[in-house]
Amino acid sequence: MSLPRTVLNNSVIIHPPGFYIIGFETFPFISVYFIFLAFVYVVTVLFNSLVIYVIAFNHCLHTPKFLAVINLAVIDLILNTSTIPSMIKTFLFMDNFIPFNLCLLQMFVYYTVIPLESYALAILAYDRLIAICFPLRQNSINTMRSMSCIVGLTSIYCLGVTAFSTGIMTQLSFCNSVRVFSYFCDYAPVFRLACNDYTMQWSVASLLTFLLLVGPFTFILLSYVSILVTVFRMKSLDSRVKALATCVEHLILVAVFYIPLITIFTVGFYLRLIDPDQRVLSLSLASCLPPCINPIVYSLKTKEIKIRALALVRKPKIDTQQIGQSKRVKKTHK
């Protein structure tokens, strides 16, 4: 099969028809893992859809905090949809081939929503920071308009930098192996297959990792330092407990997202103590589990969402009972 060729700066760029994703080829009991992934995806879709529906159709929840929550739910849906269906397809149809353009598309979507997830957690930290540190000015600082601007700007920023980083992948030439050792069309495993210089792609990946993941995480840490300083200045113990209680669900989300990533990158990439096969499995879990856990945490820990979600579930039962009662009344009249 002849490979597509593009002339760039008087040199020939060779793009293959596609790549083969081989990250899970050597795993034992892989069928059990893919059944687990299917369960994770179903839970992700159901619970995130529930959170989006509850917030969207309840006007009393149209506040800056819940705008940030619905932003996270949408990101979670897109994140798992960008990877899990393709992994399940590979298992069900024994087809691990992905066309070149579709590979770039998956890469673009995944590396847009991963930093968006990080920024979404930072936005929720900002909401807690304003609510606890500036309670009297909260309604004037943290408005729907300002929150909408923050969400919009972070989305545009992530879309722009990811479009650039994905676009420069087209300058690489792939003339040897097209086997990608990952669970999806991953950025670094793909550019390492190139047979021309990929220094620019490596530099961009390193810089964006710092800007898009370390940056928001640093903001979250600084936000909680400010929150703790404010809380310990409060005279009432009851006020301290109430203030910290509003941060519990957010801290759980931050831990679920960042602790696995930090552990994998520290132990796996820098200390080199994790087997490459185990690293692929760990990374897939680290990216697939947070979108599944996040809506469950918010559904169970946030009183407003919990009450309206339960009301939504009970409503069909009440309607069914009312219909049954009305039928019995008609029969008695007859």
mmCIF file of N, CA and C in Angstrom, residues 36-114:
data_model
loop_
_atom_site.group_PDB
_atom_site.id
_atom_site.type_symbol
_atom_site.label_atom_id
_atom_site.label_comp_id
_atom_site.label_asym_id
_atom_site.label_seq_id
_atom_site.Cartn_x
_atom_site.Cartn_y
_atom_site.Cartn_z
ATOM 1 N N PHE A 36 -15.590 -4.269 32.726
ATOM 2 C CA PHE A 36 -15.543 -3.211 33.745
ATOM 3 C C PHE A 36 -15.613 -1.831 33.090
ATOM 4 N N LEU A 37 -14.880 -1.635 31.982
ATOM 5 C CA LEU A 37 -14.906 -0.352 31.268
ATOM 6 C C LEU A 37 -16.303 -0.046 30.732
ATOM 7 N N ALA A 38 -16.993 -1.068 30.230
ATOM 8 C CA ALA A 38 -18.362 -0.866 29.737
ATOM 9 C C ALA A 38 -19.273 -0.394 30.874
ATOM 10 N N PHE A 39 -19.109 -1.005 32.061
ATOM 11 C CA PHE A 39 -19.880 -0.594 33.238
ATOM 12 C C PHE A 39 -19.553 0.857 33.614
ATOM 13 N N VAL A 40 -18.262 1.199 33.609
ATOM 14 C CA VAL A 40 -17.827 2.569 33.931
ATOM 15 C C VAL A 40 -18.449 3.568 32.966
ATOM 16 N N TYR A 41 -18.489 3.205 31.684
ATOM 17 C CA TYR A 41 -19.033 4.128 30.676
ATOM 18 C C TYR A 41 -20.535 4.335 30.862
ATOM 19 N N VAL A 42 -21.261 3.256 31.150
ATOM 20 C CA VAL A 42 -22.713 3.364 31.375
ATOM 21 C C VAL A 42 -22.997 4.261 32.577
ATOM 22 N N VAL A 43 -22.250 4.053 33.674
ATOM 23 C CA VAL A 43 -22.420 4.880 34.878
ATOM 24 C C VAL A 43 -22.076 6.336 34.574
ATOM 25 N N THR A 44 -21.004 6.545 33.809
ATOM 26 C CA THR A 44 -20.597 7.905 33.429
ATOM 27 C C THR A 44 -21.713 8.622 32.690
ATOM 28 N N VAL A 45 -22.283 7.957 31.696
ATOM 29 C CA VAL A 45 -23.339 8.571 30.880
ATOM 30 C C VAL A 45 -24.591 8.829 31.718
ATOM 31 N N LEU A 46 -25.019 7.842 32.503
ATOM 32 C CA LEU A 46 -26.255 7.979 33.279
ATOM 33 C C LEU A 46 -26.156 9.082 34.325
ATOM 34 N N PHE A 47 -25.107 9.054 35.145
ATOM 35 C CA PHE A 47 -25.010 10.000 36.265
ATOM 36 C C PHE A 47 -24.671 11.415 35.799
ATOM 37 N N ASN A 48 -23.801 11.542 34.799
ATOM 38 C CA ASN A 48 -23.508 12.894 34.294
ATOM 39 C C ASN A 48 -24.720 13.483 33.587
ATOM 40 N N SER A 49 -25.457 12.652 32.854
ATOM 41 C CA SER A 49 -26.692 13.121 32.216
ATOM 42 C C SER A 49 -27.710 13.554 33.260
ATOM 43 N N LEU A 50 -27.775 12.796 34.367
ATOM 44 C CA LEU A 50 -28.690 13.144 35.459
ATOM 45 C C LEU A 50 -28.321 14.499 36.069
ATOM 46 N N VAL A 51 -27.030 14.708 36.332
ATOM 47 C CA VAL A 51 -26.573 15.978 36.903
ATOM 48 C C VAL A 51 -26.884 17.140 35.952
ATOM 49 N N ILE A 52 -26.613 16.945 34.662
ATOM 50 C CA ILE A 52 -26.886 17.995 33.673
ATOM 51 C C ILE A 52 -28.375 18.306 33.611
ATOM 52 N N TYR A 53 -29.210 17.263 33.599
ATOM 53 C CA TYR A 53 -30.664 17.448 33.509
ATOM 54 C C TYR A 53 -31.196 18.165 34.744
ATOM 55 N N VAL A 54 -30.773 17.722 35.921
ATOM 56 C CA VAL A 54 -31.274 18.308 37.175
ATOM 57 C C VAL A 54 -30.926 19.789 37.257
ATOM 58 N N ILE A 55 -29.693 20.131 36.905
ATOM 59 C CA ILE A 55 -29.279 21.541 36.990
ATOM 60 C C ILE A 55 -29.926 22.375 35.889
ATOM 61 N N ALA A 56 -29.987 21.831 34.680
ATOM 62 C CA ALA A 56 -30.513 22.599 33.542
ATOM 63 C C ALA A 56 -31.994 22.920 33.696
ATOM 64 N N PHE A 57 -32.785 22.003 34.281
ATOM 65 C CA PHE A 57 -34.235 22.186 34.337
ATOM 66 C C PHE A 57 -34.745 22.630 35.712
ATOM 67 N N ASN A 58 -33.831 23.073 36.579
ATOM 68 C CA ASN A 58 -34.226 23.659 37.863
ATOM 69 C C ASN A 58 -33.636 25.064 37.957
ATOM 70 N N HIS A 59 -34.481 26.064 37.802
ATOM 71 C CA HIS A 59 -34.003 27.443 37.741
ATOM 72 C C HIS A 59 -33.345 27.893 39.042
ATOM 73 N N CYS A 60 -33.736 27.283 40.168
ATOM 74 C CA CYS A 60 -33.105 27.659 41.435
ATOM 75 C C CYS A 60 -31.644 27.191 41.512
ATOM 76 N N LEU A 61 -31.237 26.288 40.614
ATOM 77 C CA LEU A 61 -29.844 25.832 40.566
ATOM 78 C C LEU A 61 -29.019 26.585 39.525
ATOM 79 N N HIS A 62 -29.600 27.600 38.915
ATOM 80 C CA HIS A 62 -28.868 28.392 37.930
ATOM 81 C C HIS A 62 -28.022 29.447 38.648
ATOM 82 N N THR A 63 -26.995 28.955 39.327
ATOM 83 C CA THR A 63 -26.076 29.791 40.089
ATOM 84 C C THR A 63 -24.654 29.544 39.591
ATOM 85 N N PRO A 64 -23.693 30.432 39.924
ATOM 86 C CA PRO A 64 -22.306 30.227 39.468
ATOM 87 C C PRO A 64 -21.727 28.875 39.865
ATOM 88 N N LYS A 65 -22.015 28.417 41.096
ATOM 89 C CA LYS A 65 -21.471 27.135 41.543
ATOM 90 C C LYS A 65 -21.954 25.995 40.654
ATOM 91 N N PHE A 66 -23.248 25.959 40.360
ATOM 92 C CA PHE A 66 -23.791 24.844 39.586
ATOM 93 C C PHE A 66 -23.507 24.981 38.090
ATOM 94 N N LEU A 67 -23.185 26.198 37.637
ATOM 95 C CA LEU A 67 -22.677 26.354 36.278
ATOM 96 C C LEU A 67 -21.324 25.657 36.168
ATOM 97 N N ALA A 68 -20.489 25.806 37.206
ATOM 98 C CA ALA A 68 -19.190 25.122 37.241
ATOM 99 C C ALA A 68 -19.366 23.605 37.321
ATOM 100 N N VAL A 69 -20.385 23.159 38.064
ATOM 101 C CA VAL A 69 -20.654 21.716 38.187
ATOM 102 C C VAL A 69 -21.122 21.131 36.854
ATOM 103 N N ILE A 70 -22.030 21.835 36.169
ATOM 104 C CA ILE A 70 -22.531 21.321 34.886
ATOM 105 C C ILE A 70 -21.421 21.344 33.829
ATOM 106 N N ASN A 71 -20.511 22.306 33.929
ATOM 107 C CA ASN A 71 -19.344 22.348 33.045
ATOM 108 C C ASN A 71 -18.492 21.098 33.236
ATOM 109 N N LEU A 72 -18.271 20.705 34.488
ATOM 110 C CA LEU A 72 -17.498 19.492 34.777
ATOM 111 C C LEU A 72 -18.212 18.241 34.267
ATOM 112 N N ALA A 73 -19.542 18.183 34.411
ATOM 113 C CA ALA A 73 -20.304 17.013 33.959
ATOM 114 C C ALA A 73 -20.216 16.838 32.439
ATOM 115 N N VAL A 74 -20.301 17.939 31.699
ATOM 116 C CA VAL A 74 -20.187 17.873 30.229
ATOM 117 C C VAL A 74 -18.797 17.397 29.826
ATOM 118 N N ILE A 75 -17.768 17.923 30.484
ATOM 119 C CA ILE A 75 -16.381 17.520 30.207
ATOM 120 C C ILE A 75 -16.194 16.028 30.492
ATOM 121 N N ASP A 76 -16.759 15.557 31.611
ATOM 122 C CA ASP A 76 -16.642 14.129 31.965
ATOM 123 C C ASP A 76 -17.274 13.230 30.905
ATOM 124 N N LEU A 77 -18.431 13.631 30.400
ATOM 125 C CA LEU A 77 -19.099 12.860 29.346
ATOM 126 C C LEU A 77 -18.224 12.762 28.098
ATOM 127 N N ILE A 78 -17.664 13.894 27.686
ATOM 128 C CA ILE A 78 -16.838 13.916 26.466
ATOM 129 C C ILE A 78 -15.556 13.123 26.670
ATOM 130 N N LEU A 79 -14.956 13.246 27.862
ATOM 131 C CA LEU A 79 -13.680 12.569 28.139
ATOM 132 C C LEU A 79 -13.798 11.057 27.983
ATOM 133 N N ASN A 80 -14.772 10.450 28.648
ATOM 134 C CA ASN A 80 -14.901 8.988 28.551
ATOM 135 C C ASN A 80 -15.430 8.547 27.193
ATOM 136 N N THR A 81 -16.233 9.396 26.532
ATOM 137 C CA THR A 81 -16.726 9.049 25.191
ATOM 138 C C THR A 81 -15.595 9.057 24.170
ATOM 139 N N SER A 82 -14.543 9.827 24.425
ATOM 140 C CA SER A 82 -13.425 9.911 23.473
ATOM 141 C C SER A 82 -12.523 8.683 23.492
ATOM 142 N N THR A 83 -12.595 7.878 24.559
ATOM 143 C CA THR A 83 -11.678 6.737 24.655
ATOM 144 C C THR A 83 -12.361 5.378 24.858
ATOM 145 N N ILE A 84 -13.327 5.303 25.773
ATOM 146 C CA ILE A 84 -13.877 3.979 26.137
ATOM 147 C C ILE A 84 -14.566 3.274 24.971
ATOM 148 N N PRO A 85 -15.441 3.937 24.175
ATOM 149 C CA PRO A 85 -16.056 3.212 23.048
ATOM 150 C C PRO A 85 -15.042 2.638 22.072
ATOM 151 N N SER A 86 -13.956 3.370 21.797
ATOM 152 C CA SER A 86 -12.945 2.843 20.867
ATOM 153 C C SER A 86 -12.204 1.653 21.477
ATOM 154 N N MET A 87 -11.984 1.666 22.799
ATOM 155 C CA MET A 87 -11.334 0.522 23.454
ATOM 156 C C MET A 87 -12.240 -0.706 23.417
ATOM 157 N N ILE A 88 -13.535 -0.490 23.660
ATOM 158 C CA ILE A 88 -14.492 -1.604 23.622
ATOM 159 C C ILE A 88 -14.619 -2.147 22.201
ATOM 160 N N LYS A 89 -14.589 -1.263 21.202
ATOM 161 C CA LYS A 89 -14.651 -1.693 19.793
ATOM 162 C C LYS A 89 -13.457 -2.582 19.455
ATOM 163 N N THR A 90 -12.280 -2.196 19.952
ATOM 164 C CA THR A 90 -11.071 -2.988 19.717
ATOM 165 C C THR A 90 -11.234 -4.406 20.273
ATOM 166 N N PHE A 91 -11.848 -4.517 21.442
ATOM 167 C CA PHE A 91 -12.026 -5.823 22.082
ATOM 168 C C PHE A 91 -13.109 -6.651 21.386
ATOM 169 N N LEU A 92 -14.264 -6.028 21.086
ATOM 170 C CA LEU A 92 -15.396 -6.770 20.528
ATOM 171 C C LEU A 92 -15.138 -7.251 19.109
ATOM 172 N N PHE A 93 -14.540 -6.390 18.279
ATOM 173 C CA PHE A 93 -14.366 -6.693 16.857
ATOM 174 C C PHE A 93 -12.935 -7.074 16.500
ATOM 175 N N MET A 94 -12.071 -7.167 17.539
ATOM 176 C CA MET A 94 -10.659 -7.526 17.317
ATOM 177 C C MET A 94 -10.040 -6.640 16.242
ATOM 178 N N ASP A 95 -10.383 -5.356 16.292
ATOM 179 C CA ASP A 95 -9.907 -4.404 15.290
ATOM 180 C C ASP A 95 -9.233 -3.239 16.012
ATOM 181 N N ASN A 96 -7.904 -3.237 16.035
ATOM 182 C CA ASN A 96 -7.166 -2.186 16.744
ATOM 183 C C ASN A 96 -6.592 -1.128 15.799
ATOM 184 N N PHE A 97 -7.090 -1.100 14.555
ATOM 185 C CA PHE A 97 -6.607 -0.119 13.573
ATOM 186 C C PHE A 97 -7.433 1.160 13.669
ATOM 187 N N ILE A 98 -6.761 2.308 13.638
ATOM 188 C CA ILE A 98 -7.435 3.604 13.634
ATOM 189 C C ILE A 98 -6.854 4.454 12.502
ATOM 190 N N PRO A 99 -7.684 4.962 11.581
ATOM 191 C CA PRO A 99 -7.180 5.778 10.474
ATOM 192 C C PRO A 99 -6.419 7.015 10.962
ATOM 193 N N PHE A 100 -5.531 7.519 10.151
ATOM 194 C CA PHE A 100 -4.639 8.622 10.535
ATOM 195 C C PHE A 100 -5.418 9.859 10.993
ATOM 196 N N ASN A 101 -6.391 10.293 10.182
ATOM 197 C CA ASN A 101 -7.155 11.497 10.538
ATOM 198 C C ASN A 101 -8.005 11.292 11.790
ATOM 199 N N LEU A 102 -8.561 10.083 11.938
ATOM 200 C CA LEU A 102 -9.356 9.783 13.136
ATOM 201 C C LEU A 102 -8.456 9.735 14.373
ATOM 202 N N CYS A 103 -7.225 9.294 14.183
ATOM 203 C CA CYS A 103 -6.241 9.287 15.266
ATOM 204 C C CYS A 103 -5.989 10.712 15.755
ATOM 205 N N LEU A 104 -5.782 11.633 14.818
ATOM 206 C CA LEU A 104 -5.555 13.032 15.190
ATOM 207 C C LEU A 104 -6.781 13.632 15.865
ATOM 208 N N LEU A 105 -7.976 13.250 15.390
ATOM 209 C CA LEU A 105 -9.209 13.753 15.998
ATOM 210 C C LEU A 105 -9.339 13.263 17.446
ATOM 211 N N GLN A 106 -9.092 11.963 17.670
ATOM 212 C CA GLN A 106 -9.169 11.423 19.026
ATOM 213 C C GLN A 106 -8.135 12.095 19.934
ATOM 214 N N MET A 107 -6.939 12.294 19.405
ATOM 215 C CA MET A 107 -5.878 12.972 20.142
ATOM 216 C C MET A 107 -6.298 14.388 20.524
ATOM 217 N N PHE A 108 -6.907 15.092 19.571
ATOM 218 C CA PHE A 108 -7.350 16.468 19.807
ATOM 219 C C PHE A 108 -8.432 16.520 20.890
ATOM 220 N N VAL A 109 -9.439 15.652 20.784
ATOM 221 C CA VAL A 109 -10.548 15.660 21.748
ATOM 222 C C VAL A 109 -10.038 15.301 23.143
ATOM 223 N N TYR A 110 -9.234 14.243 23.243
ATOM 224 C CA TYR A 110 -8.751 13.788 24.541
ATOM 225 C C TYR A 110 -7.898 14.857 25.213
ATOM 226 N N TYR A 111 -6.954 15.433 24.450
ATOM 227 C CA TYR A 111 -6.041 16.411 25.050
ATOM 228 C C TYR A 111 -6.647 17.817 25.139
ATOM 229 N N THR A 112 -7.890 17.956 24.706
ATOM 230 C CA THR A 112 -8.649 19.174 25.018
ATOM 231 C C THR A 112 -9.391 18.998 26.329
ATOM 232 N N VAL A 113 -10.038 17.845 26.508
ATOM 233 C CA VAL A 113 -10.888 17.658 27.698
ATOM 234 C C VAL A 113 -10.088 17.312 28.959
ATOM 235 N N ILE A 114 -8.912 16.703 28.841
ATOM 236 C CA ILE A 114 -8.100 16.430 30.043
ATOM 237 C C ILE A 114 -7.702 17.739 30.735
#
